[in-house]
Coordinates of C-alpha atoms in Angstrom, one line a residue:
Chain Z
M1008 CA -0.1 0.0 0.0
Y1009 CA 1.8 3.0 -1.3
H1010 CA -1.0 5.1 -2.9
D1011 CA -2.3 6.6 0.4
K1012 CA 1.0 7.9 1.2
T1013 CA 2.0 11.5 0.4
L1014 CA 5.0 12.3 -1.8
A1015 CA 7.0 13.4 1.2
E1016 CA 6.3 10.1 2.9
L1017 CA 7.2 8.1 -0.2
S1018 CA 10.4 10.1 -0.5
A1019 CA 11.3 9.2 3.2
M1020 CA 10.5 5.5 2.4
L1021 CA 12.8 5.6 -0.7
E1022 CA 15.5 7.2 1.4
A1023 CA 15.2 4.7 4.1
G1024 CA 15.4 1.8 1.7
E1025 CA 11.8 0.5 2.6
V1026 CA 10.8 0.6 -1.0
T1027 CA 12.5 0.9 -4.5
S1028 CA 11.5 3.2 -7.2
V1029 CA 10.8 0.2 -9.5
E1030 CA 8.4 -1.2 -6.8
L1031 CA 6.7 2.1 -6.3
T1032 CA 6.4 2.8 -10.0
Q1033 CA 4.9 -0.7 -10.7
A1034 CA 2.4 -0.2 -7.9
F1035 CA 1.2 3.0 -9.4
L1036 CA 1.1 1.6 -12.9
D1037 CA -1.0 -1.2 -11.6
R1038 CA -3.4 1.3 -10.0
I1039 CA -3.7 3.3 -13.3
K1040 CA -4.4 0.0 -15.2
Q1041 CA -7.1 -1.1 -12.6
Y1042 CA -8.8 2.2 -11.9
D1043 CA -8.2 4.7 -14.8
P1044 CA -10.9 3.2 -17.0
Q1045 CA -13.4 4.6 -14.5
I1046 CA -12.1 8.2 -14.7
N1047 CA -10.2 8.5 -18.0
S1048 CA -7.5 10.7 -16.4
F1049 CA -4.6 9.5 -18.6
V1050 CA -4.1 10.0 -22.4
T1051 CA -0.8 8.1 -22.5
V1052 CA 0.7 5.6 -19.9
S1053 CA 4.4 5.4 -20.6
D1054 CA 5.0 2.2 -18.6
E1055 CA 8.2 1.0 -20.2
L1056 CA 9.8 4.3 -20.1
A1057 CA 8.6 4.7 -16.4
L1058 CA 10.2 1.4 -15.3
K1059 CA 13.5 2.2 -17.1
Q1060 CA 13.5 5.7 -15.4
A1061 CA 12.7 4.0 -12.0
A1062 CA 15.6 1.5 -12.4
D1063 CA 17.9 4.4 -13.2
A1064 CA 16.6 6.3 -10.2
D1065 CA 17.3 3.2 -8.0
A1066 CA 20.9 3.2 -9.3
Q1067 CA 21.3 6.9 -8.7
R1068 CA 20.2 6.3 -5.2
K1069 CA 22.6 3.5 -4.6
A1070 CA 25.5 5.8 -6.0
G1071 CA 24.5 8.3 -3.2
K1072 CA 23.3 10.8 -5.8
A1073 CA 19.5 11.1 -4.8
T1074 CA 17.5 14.3 -4.4
P1075 CA 14.2 14.2 -2.4
L1076 CA 12.4 13.5 -5.6
T1077 CA 14.6 10.7 -7.0
G1078 CA 12.5 7.7 -7.9
I1079 CA 9.2 9.4 -7.2
P1080 CA 6.7 8.6 -10.0
I1081 CA 4.4 11.5 -11.2
A1082 CA 2.2 12.3 -14.2
H1083 CA 2.7 15.2 -16.6
K1084 CA -0.2 17.2 -18.0
D1085 CA -0.3 16.4 -21.7
I1086 CA 0.5 20.1 -22.5
F1087 CA 4.2 19.5 -21.6
C1088 CA 6.4 18.4 -24.6
T1089 CA 8.0 15.0 -23.6
L1090 CA 10.8 13.7 -25.9
D1091 CA 9.8 10.7 -28.1
V1092 CA 6.4 10.5 -26.2
K1093 CA 3.1 11.6 -27.6
T1094 CA 2.1 15.1 -26.6
S1095 CA -1.5 15.7 -27.7
C1096 CA -2.6 18.8 -25.7
G1097 CA -6.0 17.0 -25.6
S1098 CA -6.5 17.8 -29.4
K1099 CA -7.0 15.8 -32.5
M1100 CA -4.6 18.4 -34.0
L1101 CA -1.8 16.8 -32.1
D1102 CA -3.1 13.3 -31.8
N1103 CA -0.1 12.1 -34.0
F1104 CA 2.5 14.5 -32.5
I1105 CA 5.6 12.7 -30.9
S1106 CA 7.6 15.5 -29.3
P1107 CA 11.1 16.0 -30.6
Y1108 CA 12.2 17.7 -27.4
D1109 CA 11.5 17.9 -23.6
A1110 CA 9.8 21.0 -22.0
T1111 CA 12.1 22.6 -19.4
V1112 CA 9.8 21.5 -16.6
V1113 CA 10.0 17.9 -17.8
E1114 CA 13.8 18.2 -18.3
K1115 CA 14.2 19.6 -14.7
M1116 CA 12.1 16.8 -13.3
K1117 CA 14.2 14.2 -15.1
Q1118 CA 17.4 15.9 -13.7
A1119 CA 15.9 15.6 -10.2
G1120 CA 15.3 11.8 -10.8
V1121 CA 11.5 12.0 -11.1
V1122 CA 9.9 9.1 -13.0
M1123 CA 7.1 9.8 -15.5
L1124 CA 4.1 7.6 -15.3
G1125 CA 2.4 9.0 -18.3
K1126 CA 0.6 12.2 -19.7
T1127 CA -2.7 13.3 -18.2
N1128 CA -6.0 14.3 -20.0
M1129 CA -7.0 17.9 -20.3
D1130 CA -9.3 20.3 -22.0
E1131 CA -8.2 20.8 -25.5
F1132 CA -5.2 23.2 -25.6
A1133 CA -6.2 24.0 -22.0
M1134 CA -9.3 25.8 -23.0
G1135 CA -12.1 24.7 -20.7
S1136 CA -13.1 24.4 -17.0
S1137 CA -14.5 20.9 -17.0
N1138 CA -12.3 18.7 -19.1
E1139 CA -15.1 18.0 -21.5
T1140 CA -13.5 19.6 -24.5
S1141 CA -10.8 16.9 -24.6
F1142 CA -10.6 15.0 -27.9
Y1143 CA -10.0 12.0 -25.7
G1144 CA -13.3 12.3 -23.9
P1145 CA -14.2 13.9 -20.5
V1146 CA -12.3 13.0 -17.4
K1147 CA -14.6 12.0 -14.5
N1148 CA -14.5 13.3 -10.9
P1149 CA -13.3 10.4 -8.6
W1150 CA -15.7 11.7 -6.0
N1151 CA -18.7 11.2 -8.3
T1152 CA -18.1 10.0 -11.8
D1153 CA -21.2 11.8 -13.1
A1154 CA -19.4 15.1 -12.2
V1155 CA -16.7 16.9 -13.9
P1156 CA -13.2 17.1 -12.4
G1157 CA -12.9 20.8 -13.3
G1158 CA -10.4 21.9 -16.0
S1159 CA -8.3 22.4 -17.8
S1160 CA -5.9 20.3 -15.7
G1161 CA -8.7 17.8 -15.0
G1162 CA -6.8 14.6 -15.6
S1163 CA -3.9 15.8 -13.5
A1164 CA -6.3 16.6 -10.6
A1165 CA -8.4 13.5 -10.9
S1166 CA -5.3 11.2 -11.1
V1167 CA -4.0 12.6 -7.9
A1168 CA -7.4 12.5 -6.1
A1169 CA -7.9 8.8 -7.2
R1170 CA -4.3 8.2 -5.9
L1171 CA -3.2 6.9 -9.3
A1172 CA -0.2 9.2 -9.0
P1173 CA 1.3 10.9 -6.0
A1174 CA 1.5 14.1 -7.9
S1175 CA 1.2 15.7 -11.2
T1176 CA 2.1 18.8 -13.1
G1177 CA -0.5 21.2 -14.3
T1178 CA -0.9 24.6 -16.0
D1179 CA -3.0 27.5 -15.0
T1180 CA -4.1 30.3 -17.4
G1181 CA -7.3 31.3 -15.7
G1182 CA -7.7 28.8 -12.9
S1183 CA -6.8 25.5 -14.6
I1184 CA -4.7 24.2 -11.7
R1185 CA -6.7 25.8 -8.8
Q1186 CA -10.3 25.0 -10.0
P1187 CA -9.8 21.3 -10.7
A1188 CA -7.7 21.0 -7.5
S1189 CA -10.7 22.4 -5.6
L1190 CA -13.3 20.2 -7.4
C1191 CA -11.2 17.0 -6.8
G1192 CA -10.2 17.7 -3.2
I1193 CA -6.4 18.1 -3.7
S1194 CA -3.7 20.8 -3.3
G1195 CA -2.6 22.8 -6.3
L1196 CA -0.3 25.8 -6.7
K1197 CA -0.2 28.4 -9.5
P1198 CA 3.1 30.2 -9.0
T1199 CA 3.9 33.8 -10.0
Y1200 CA 4.0 34.5 -13.7
G1201 CA 7.6 33.9 -14.8
R1202 CA 8.5 31.7 -11.8
I1203 CA 8.6 28.4 -13.9
S1204 CA 9.7 28.2 -17.5
R1205 CA 7.0 28.0 -20.2
Y1206 CA 9.6 26.5 -22.6
G1207 CA 8.0 23.4 -24.2
M1208 CA 4.6 24.0 -22.5
I1209 CA 2.2 24.4 -25.6
A1210 CA 1.1 28.0 -25.5
F1211 CA -2.5 29.0 -24.9
A1212 CA -2.3 32.7 -23.7
S1213 CA 1.3 33.6 -23.1
S1214 CA 0.9 36.5 -20.8
L1215 CA -1.2 34.4 -18.5
D1216 CA 0.1 30.7 -18.8
Q1217 CA 2.0 29.4 -15.8
A1218 CA 2.9 25.8 -14.7
G1219 CA 2.6 24.4 -11.2
P1220 CA 2.5 21.4 -9.0
M1221 CA -0.7 19.3 -8.1
A1222 CA -0.4 16.9 -5.1
Q1223 CA -2.1 15.8 -1.9
T1224 CA -0.4 18.3 0.4
A1225 CA 1.2 21.8 0.5
E1226 CA 4.4 20.1 1.6
D1227 CA 4.4 18.0 -1.5
C1228 CA 3.8 21.0 -3.6
A1229 CA 6.8 22.8 -2.0
L1230 CA 9.1 19.7 -2.8
L1231 CA 7.9 19.7 -6.5
L1232 CA 8.2 23.5 -6.8
N1233 CA 11.9 23.4 -5.7
A1234 CA 12.6 21.3 -8.7
M1235 CA 10.2 23.2 -11.2
A1236 CA 11.1 26.8 -10.4
G1237 CA 14.1 28.9 -11.8
F1238 CA 15.1 31.0 -14.6
D1239 CA 15.4 29.7 -18.1
P1240 CA 17.0 31.5 -20.9
K1241 CA 14.8 29.6 -23.4
D1242 CA 11.8 31.5 -22.1
S1243 CA 11.9 35.2 -22.8
T1244 CA 9.4 36.0 -20.0
S1245 CA 11.2 33.8 -17.4
I1246 CA 12.2 35.9 -14.3
E1247 CA 15.9 36.0 -13.2
K1248 CA 15.4 35.6 -9.5
A1249 CA 16.9 33.1 -7.0
V1250 CA 14.8 30.2 -6.0
P1251 CA 14.3 29.7 -2.2
D1252 CA 13.9 26.4 -0.5
Y1253 CA 10.2 26.3 -0.5
T1254 CA 10.2 23.6 2.4
A1255 CA 12.3 25.8 4.7
S1256 CA 9.4 28.0 6.0
L1257 CA 6.6 25.5 6.0
N1258 CA 6.8 25.2 9.8
Q1259 CA 6.6 28.9 10.7
D1260 CA 3.6 29.6 12.9
L1261 CA 0.9 31.9 11.7
N1262 CA 0.6 34.2 14.8
G1263 CA -0.1 37.7 13.5
L1264 CA -0.6 36.7 9.9
K1265 CA -2.8 39.2 8.2
I1266 CA -5.6 37.5 6.0
G1267 CA -7.6 39.7 3.7
L1268 CA -11.1 38.6 2.8
P1269 CA -12.3 40.4 -0.4
K1270 CA -16.0 41.1 0.0
E1271 CA -16.4 40.6 -3.8
Y1272 CA -15.4 36.9 -3.4
F1273 CA -18.3 36.3 -0.9
G1274 CA -21.2 37.9 -2.8
E1275 CA -23.9 36.9 -5.1
G1276 CA -23.2 33.7 -7.2
L1277 CA -21.3 31.9 -4.3
D1278 CA -23.1 28.6 -3.4
A1279 CA -24.1 28.7 0.3
G1280 CA -22.7 25.3 1.2
V1281 CA -19.3 26.5 -0.2
A1282 CA -19.5 29.7 1.7
E1283 CA -20.1 27.9 5.0
I1284 CA -17.1 25.8 4.5
I1285 CA -14.9 28.7 3.6
N1286 CA -16.0 30.6 6.7
T1287 CA -15.2 27.6 8.9
A1288 CA -11.8 27.5 7.4
I1289 CA -11.2 31.2 8.1
E1290 CA -12.3 30.5 11.7
Q1291 CA -9.7 27.9 11.8
Y1292 CA -7.0 30.3 10.8
R1293 CA -8.3 32.8 13.3
S1294 CA -7.9 30.1 16.0
M1295 CA -4.3 29.7 14.8
G1296 CA -3.5 33.4 15.5
A1297 CA -4.3 35.0 12.2
E1298 CA -5.9 38.4 12.0
I1299 CA -8.8 38.6 9.6
I1300 CA -9.2 41.8 7.8
D1301 CA -12.1 42.8 5.4
I1302 CA -10.8 44.2 2.0
S1303 CA -12.1 45.1 -1.3
L1304 CA -10.9 44.3 -4.8
P1305 CA -13.3 46.8 -6.4
N1306 CA -12.7 45.7 -10.1
S1307 CA -13.2 42.0 -9.5
N1308 CA -16.3 42.0 -11.7
L1309 CA -14.2 43.0 -14.7
A1310 CA -11.8 40.1 -14.4
V1311 CA -13.9 37.5 -16.5
P1312 CA -14.7 40.0 -19.3
V1313 CA -11.2 41.2 -19.5
Y1314 CA -9.8 37.6 -19.5
Y1315 CA -12.2 36.7 -22.4
V1316 CA -10.5 39.3 -24.5
V1317 CA -6.9 38.8 -23.5
A1318 CA -6.9 35.0 -23.5
P1319 CA -8.6 34.5 -26.8
A1320 CA -6.5 37.3 -28.5
E1321 CA -3.4 35.6 -27.5
C1322 CA -4.7 32.1 -28.3
S1323 CA -5.7 33.2 -31.8
S1324 CA -2.1 34.3 -32.4
N1325 CA -0.5 31.2 -30.7
L1326 CA -2.6 28.7 -32.4
S1327 CA -1.8 30.1 -35.9
R1328 CA 1.1 27.8 -35.9
F1329 CA -1.1 24.7 -36.3
D1330 CA -1.5 24.9 -40.1
G1331 CA -1.1 21.3 -41.2
V1332 CA 2.3 21.9 -42.9
R1333 CA 5.2 20.9 -40.5
F1334 CA 3.6 18.8 -37.8
G1335 CA 0.2 17.9 -36.5
Y1336 CA -3.1 17.0 -38.3
R1337 CA -3.4 17.4 -42.1
C1338 CA -6.8 17.0 -43.8
E1339 CA -7.2 14.6 -46.8
D1340 CA -6.5 15.8 -50.3
P1341 CA -6.3 19.6 -50.0
K1342 CA -7.0 21.2 -53.2
D1343 CA -4.9 24.3 -52.6
L1344 CA -2.9 25.9 -49.8
E1345 CA -5.9 27.8 -48.3
D1346 CA -7.9 24.7 -48.4
L1347 CA -5.1 22.9 -46.6
Y1348 CA -5.0 25.6 -43.8
K1349 CA -8.8 25.9 -43.5
R1350 CA -9.6 22.2 -43.4
S1351 CA -6.7 21.1 -41.3
R1352 CA -7.6 23.7 -38.8
G1353 CA -11.4 23.2 -39.1
E1354 CA -11.2 19.5 -38.7
G1355 CA -8.2 19.4 -36.2
F1356 CA -9.6 21.9 -33.6
G1357 CA -12.6 21.1 -31.5
E1358 CA -15.6 23.5 -31.0
E1359 CA -14.5 25.4 -28.0
V1360 CA -11.0 26.1 -29.4
K1361 CA -12.5 27.3 -32.7
R1362 CA -14.8 29.6 -30.7
R1363 CA -11.9 31.2 -28.8
I1364 CA -9.8 31.6 -32.0
M1365 CA -12.7 33.4 -33.6
V1366 CA -13.3 35.7 -30.5
G1367 CA -9.5 36.6 -30.5
T1368 CA -9.4 37.0 -34.2
Y1369 CA -12.3 39.4 -34.0
A1370 CA -10.9 41.4 -31.1
L1371 CA -7.6 41.8 -32.9
S1372 CA -9.1 42.6 -36.3
A1373 CA -8.8 46.0 -38.0
G1374 CA -11.1 48.6 -36.4
Y1375 CA -11.8 46.6 -33.1
Y1376 CA -8.3 46.4 -31.7
D1377 CA -8.6 49.5 -29.5
A1378 CA -12.1 48.8 -28.4
Y1379 CA -11.2 45.3 -27.2
Y1380 CA -7.6 44.4 -26.7
I1381 CA -6.3 47.9 -25.6
K1382 CA -9.4 48.4 -23.4
A1383 CA -8.9 44.9 -21.9
Q1384 CA -5.1 45.7 -21.1
K1385 CA -6.1 48.9 -19.4
L1386 CA -8.7 47.2 -17.2
R1387 CA -6.1 44.5 -16.6
R1388 CA -3.9 47.2 -15.0
M1389 CA -6.8 48.3 -12.8
I1390 CA -7.3 44.8 -11.6
S1391 CA -3.6 44.4 -10.9
D1392 CA -3.7 47.7 -9.0
D1393 CA -6.5 46.4 -6.8
F1394 CA -4.1 43.6 -5.5
T1395 CA -1.2 46.0 -5.1
Q1396 CA -3.4 48.2 -2.8
A1397 CA -4.6 45.0 -0.9
F1398 CA -1.2 43.7 -0.2
K1399 CA -0.2 46.9 1.5
Q1400 CA -2.7 45.9 4.2
V1401 CA -2.5 42.1 4.3
D1402 CA 0.0 39.1 3.9
V1403 CA -2.3 36.8 2.0
I1404 CA -5.9 36.9 0.6
M1405 CA -8.3 34.1 1.0
G1406 CA -11.7 33.1 -0.4
P1407 CA -13.4 30.2 -2.3
T1408 CA -11.5 28.8 -5.3
A1409 CA -14.7 28.2 -7.3
P1410 CA -18.3 29.4 -6.7
S1411 CA -19.6 25.8 -6.4
T1412 CA -18.6 22.1 -6.1
A1413 CA -18.2 20.0 -9.2
F1414 CA -21.2 20.3 -11.6
N1415 CA -22.4 17.3 -13.7
I1416 CA -20.9 16.4 -16.9
G1417 CA -23.0 18.0 -19.7
E1418 CA -24.6 20.6 -17.4
K1419 CA -22.8 23.6 -18.8
A1420 CA -21.5 22.2 -22.0
D1421 CA -23.9 24.1 -24.2
D1422 CA -23.5 27.4 -22.5
P1423 CA -20.0 28.7 -22.8
V1424 CA -20.5 31.9 -20.7
S1425 CA -21.9 30.0 -17.7
M1426 CA -18.9 27.7 -18.0
Y1427 CA -16.6 30.8 -18.0
L1428 CA -18.1 32.0 -14.9
S1429 CA -16.8 28.9 -12.9
D1430 CA -13.4 30.6 -13.0
I1431 CA -14.7 33.9 -11.6
Y1432 CA -12.6 33.8 -8.3
T1433 CA -9.3 32.5 -10.0
I1434 CA -9.0 34.6 -13.2
A1435 CA -7.9 37.9 -11.5
T1436 CA -4.7 36.4 -10.1
N1437 CA -3.7 35.3 -13.6
L1438 CA -4.3 38.8 -15.0
A1439 CA -2.2 40.3 -12.1
G1440 CA 0.5 37.6 -12.4
L1441 CA 0.2 36.6 -8.8
P1442 CA 0.7 33.2 -7.1
G1443 CA -2.5 31.3 -5.9
M1444 CA -3.3 28.0 -4.4
S1445 CA -6.3 25.8 -3.7
I1446 CA -6.2 23.3 -0.8
P1447 CA -9.0 21.0 0.5
A1448 CA -11.2 22.6 3.1
G1449 CA -14.2 20.4 3.5
F1450 CA -17.2 18.8 1.7
S1451 CA -20.5 20.2 0.6
N1452 CA -23.0 17.5 -0.3
N1453 CA -20.2 14.9 -0.2
M1454 CA -18.1 16.9 -2.9
P1455 CA -14.8 18.6 -2.1
V1456 CA -14.5 22.4 -1.5
G1457 CA -11.2 24.3 -2.1
L1458 CA -10.0 27.2 -0.1
Q1459 CA -8.1 29.7 -2.3
I1460 CA -4.9 31.5 -0.9
I1461 CA -3.6 34.3 -3.0
G1462 CA -0.2 35.7 -2.3
N1463 CA 2.0 38.7 -3.4
A1464 CA 4.3 38.3 -6.4
F1465 CA 7.1 35.7 -5.6
D1466 CA 5.6 35.0 -2.2
E1467 CA 5.0 31.3 -2.8
S1468 CA 6.9 30.3 0.3
R1469 CA 4.4 32.2 2.5
I1470 CA 1.3 30.6 0.7
L1471 CA 2.8 27.1 1.1
N1472 CA 3.5 27.8 4.8
V1473 CA -0.1 29.1 5.4
A1474 CA -1.4 26.1 3.6
H1475 CA 0.9 23.6 5.4
Q1476 CA -0.1 25.0 8.8
Y1477 CA -3.8 24.5 7.9
Q1478 CA -3.0 20.8 6.9
Q1479 CA -1.3 20.2 10.2
K1480 CA -4.7 20.9 12.0
T1481 CA -7.1 19.3 9.5
D1482 CA -7.4 16.2 7.6
W1483 CA -9.5 17.2 4.6
H1484 CA -6.3 16.6 2.4
K1485 CA -6.1 13.0 3.5
Q1486 CA -9.6 12.0 2.4
I1487 CA -9.7 9.5 -0.5
P1488 CA -12.7 8.8 -2.6
A1489 CA -14.4 5.5 -1.5
A1490 CA -14.2 3.8 -4.9
F1491 CA -10.4 4.4 -4.9
K1492 CA -9.3 3.5 -1.4
Chain C
M385 CA -23.1 43.0 -29.7
S386 CA -24.8 40.6 -32.2
L387 CA -22.9 38.8 -34.8
G388 CA -24.8 37.3 -37.9
P389 CA -23.9 34.4 -40.2
D390 CA -21.9 36.7 -42.6
D391 CA -19.7 38.0 -39.7
V392 CA -19.0 34.5 -38.5
K393 CA -17.9 33.5 -42.1
A394 CA -15.8 36.6 -42.4
I395 CA -14.1 35.9 -39.0
A396 CA -13.6 32.3 -39.7
H397 CA -11.9 33.2 -43.0
L398 CA -9.6 35.6 -41.3
A399 CA -8.7 32.8 -38.9
R400 CA -8.3 30.3 -41.7
L401 CA -10.9 28.0 -40.1
N402 CA -13.3 25.9 -42.1
I403 CA -16.7 26.0 -40.3
N404 CA -19.5 23.7 -41.4
E405 CA -22.5 25.5 -42.8
A406 CA -24.7 23.7 -40.4
D407 CA -22.7 25.1 -37.4
I408 CA -22.7 28.8 -38.3
D409 CA -25.8 29.8 -36.6
N410 CA -24.7 28.1 -33.4
Y411 CA -21.3 30.0 -33.5
A412 CA -23.1 33.2 -34.2
G413 CA -25.1 32.7 -31.1
S414 CA -22.3 31.7 -28.9
L415 CA -19.9 34.4 -30.1
S416 CA -22.5 37.0 -29.6
S417 CA -23.1 35.9 -26.0
I418 CA -19.3 36.1 -25.3
L419 CA -19.2 39.6 -26.7
D420 CA -22.1 40.5 -24.5
L421 CA -20.0 39.3 -21.5
V422 CA -17.0 41.3 -22.9
A423 CA -19.1 44.5 -23.2
Q424 CA -19.2 44.8 -19.4
M425 CA -15.7 46.4 -19.9
N426 CA -17.4 49.5 -21.3
T427 CA -19.1 50.3 -18.0
V428 CA -15.7 51.6 -16.7
N429 CA -13.8 54.7 -17.7
S430 CA -10.2 53.8 -18.2
D431 CA -9.0 56.8 -20.3
D432 CA -5.9 57.7 -18.1
V433 CA -4.8 54.0 -17.6
K434 CA -1.7 52.7 -19.2
P435 CA -2.3 49.3 -21.0
M436 CA -0.7 46.4 -19.2
A437 CA 0.8 43.8 -21.6
H438 CA 3.0 41.8 -19.1
P439 CA 2.0 41.1 -15.5
M440 CA 5.5 41.8 -14.2
D441 CA 5.9 45.0 -16.2
V442 CA 9.4 43.9 -17.5
S443 CA 10.7 44.5 -21.0
Q444 CA 11.6 41.8 -23.4
R445 CA 15.0 40.3 -22.6
L446 CA 17.5 40.2 -25.5
R447 CA 20.3 37.8 -26.1
P448 CA 23.4 37.8 -28.4
D449 CA 22.4 36.6 -31.8
E450 CA 24.3 33.2 -31.7
V451 CA 23.4 29.9 -33.0
L452 CA 22.3 27.7 -30.1
E453 CA 20.4 24.9 -31.7
E454 CA 21.8 22.1 -33.8
N455 CA 20.2 21.3 -37.1
Q456 CA 17.8 18.5 -36.4
R457 CA 16.0 18.3 -39.8
E458 CA 15.5 14.5 -39.8
R459 CA 14.1 14.5 -36.4
F460 CA 11.7 17.3 -37.0
Q461 CA 10.7 16.1 -40.4
A462 CA 10.0 12.6 -39.0
I463 CA 6.6 14.0 -37.6
A464 CA 5.7 16.2 -40.6
P465 CA 2.6 15.2 -42.7
Q466 CA 4.5 15.1 -46.0
T467 CA 8.2 15.7 -46.9
E468 CA 10.4 15.1 -49.9
N469 CA 14.2 15.5 -50.1
G470 CA 14.3 17.5 -46.8
L471 CA 11.4 19.7 -48.0
Y472 CA 7.9 20.2 -46.5
L473 CA 5.4 19.4 -49.3
V474 CA 2.2 21.5 -49.7
P475 CA -0.3 21.8 -52.6
K476 CA 1.1 23.8 -55.6
V477 CA 1.0 27.6 -54.9
I478 CA 2.2 28.9 -58.3
E479 CA 0.9 27.2 -61.5

C-alpha cells in the first residue's frame, strides 16, 4: 500500500530503503491499469519508459546521488512536450505528435530523478473548465463519476485524487490548476508568472500561462516547486530571481498573519454550502493566531470580461502555428494551400478552441483592436492595482477557489458563458500575475470544496507555509474517494 | 453585440478555419453571447490608464544573436505530414 502516502512520505521511504522506485512505479502503474478506465485521467501511460527511469533512479540512489524526488513517480499534463512520447494537448490536431524535445519542466524533473508515469488528459489546448473539451473524452471526478473534475488540468487533478499518482504537473491560465484541485479535493499551486519556465509548454495565452504542481499536500507542492522553479534563458518571460527552498518556511507559525477577505469573493453567485465551509476554514485560521481583515478588490467583476478578450486574442495568435504543414493533423486531399490551412484547422480543432480563436481574431481585427484588446489591457492594470493596494494591508488573501462544487458532465457544455463564470475567483490572479493556491477545506453535499490562498508576487513560500499549517490541524487533504481506497 | 452568419464567415476566413455551414448559426449565437459578456468592460472609464501587456511589467530580454540549436532536420521532419528531399510538401502555390 503506497498510494495513500504523500509524496513526502514516499520520499522518506525511498531514502530509508523501505521501497525501491521500481516497486513504487509498478504499484502506481498497476493502479492506473485497474482504476483509470473509470475516470479517463490519462491520455498516455508510458509504462516501459517509467520502469526504465525507475531503475535508473534506484541506481542513482545506490550511488549516493539522490534528491528528495529521485524515484518518485508522477504524471505530466499532456500540455508539456515530452521527448519521444506523444504530446497531444487534448487535441485531434496533435493526436499524432511525438515531441522531438522535452519541456524545461520535464527536463528539470528528469534531472531531479523523477519518474514519468504518463501524460494526463486535459481540456483541448487547456481551453475549458470541465475537461469536457478533450478529444479523448471527458475526465470523471473520482468523488462522483457523473461530475466533472474541473479543468483544464482535470486529468492531473483526478489522477492525484484517485491516488493513481502521488503528484502531477498542471498549468493555469485562468484557474486551470486551482479550480480542478478544488473540485477534486487536492492541493494545487499556480506560482507567480515567470517563476517556472514556459519553454515546451504548449502555449495558450502567453501573458497568463504558468505551470505548477498538483499533489495531496502543500508540503508535496513545495518539494515539487523546488525542482520546477527557476530562470530559463529559453523562455523570454522567465524571471531572473533566485529560487528559495520552499520547504524551509513550512513550519513557521501563523501568529499575527494578516488575512484579507475580499467582499467581492463572498457575494452573489457563491453557493451557500461552499460559503459555509470557507467561513469555517477562516475561523480555523483565526484560532491559529491570524488576524482577519475585510478588504475590497473593487474591479473583481471585470476579471472575466477582460480575460475573455486577452486570452482568446493571445490564443488566436499562438494557435496560428497549427497549419497542417510541418507537424500535427493535415486534412485529406487539400485542393490548394488555403484549403489545406482551413480544413486542417477546421477538422483538427474542437468547437471550444475554434470559438476562442474566432473571438480573438475578431478582437484583434482592424477597427476593433482599441475597443477590445487595448481596453482589456487597461482594465487589466486596474485589476492588478487592486491587488497592489490590498497587499499593503494584508499578507495573503483568502476566499473560495470556485463558486460551487463540481457540476455534472453536460450541465454547462452548451453554455460557454456560464462555464466561463466557474473561474470567476481565479482569473484575476492570472491577470495580475500573482501566485495562488487551492487546498481542500471540507465537503458540501459530499463533494470537495477548495480554499483559495492568494499571495503577493514571488511569495510562494508564504502561501505554502499558510497552507501547510492548516493541513497540520485538519485532515481534509487525507480524504480518499471511497471507490479508490 | 450581435454577430450574424456573414460575420462568422468573415471571422472564420480571417482565422483560416473551415466551419461547417450547419454550425454557423450556433457559432453566431455563442460568439454574440461572449461579446455581450465582454461588453461589461465598457461600464468603466479607463481613459487615463496605461495598458498592461505583461504582469511583471518587465521589458523583453535580449540575447546575443548566436546559433544555439543544432540542425535536427530529420528528427523534425519525421513528424511532418508530407516531406520530400528534406522539404515540406504543400499543394502547388504557383501554376
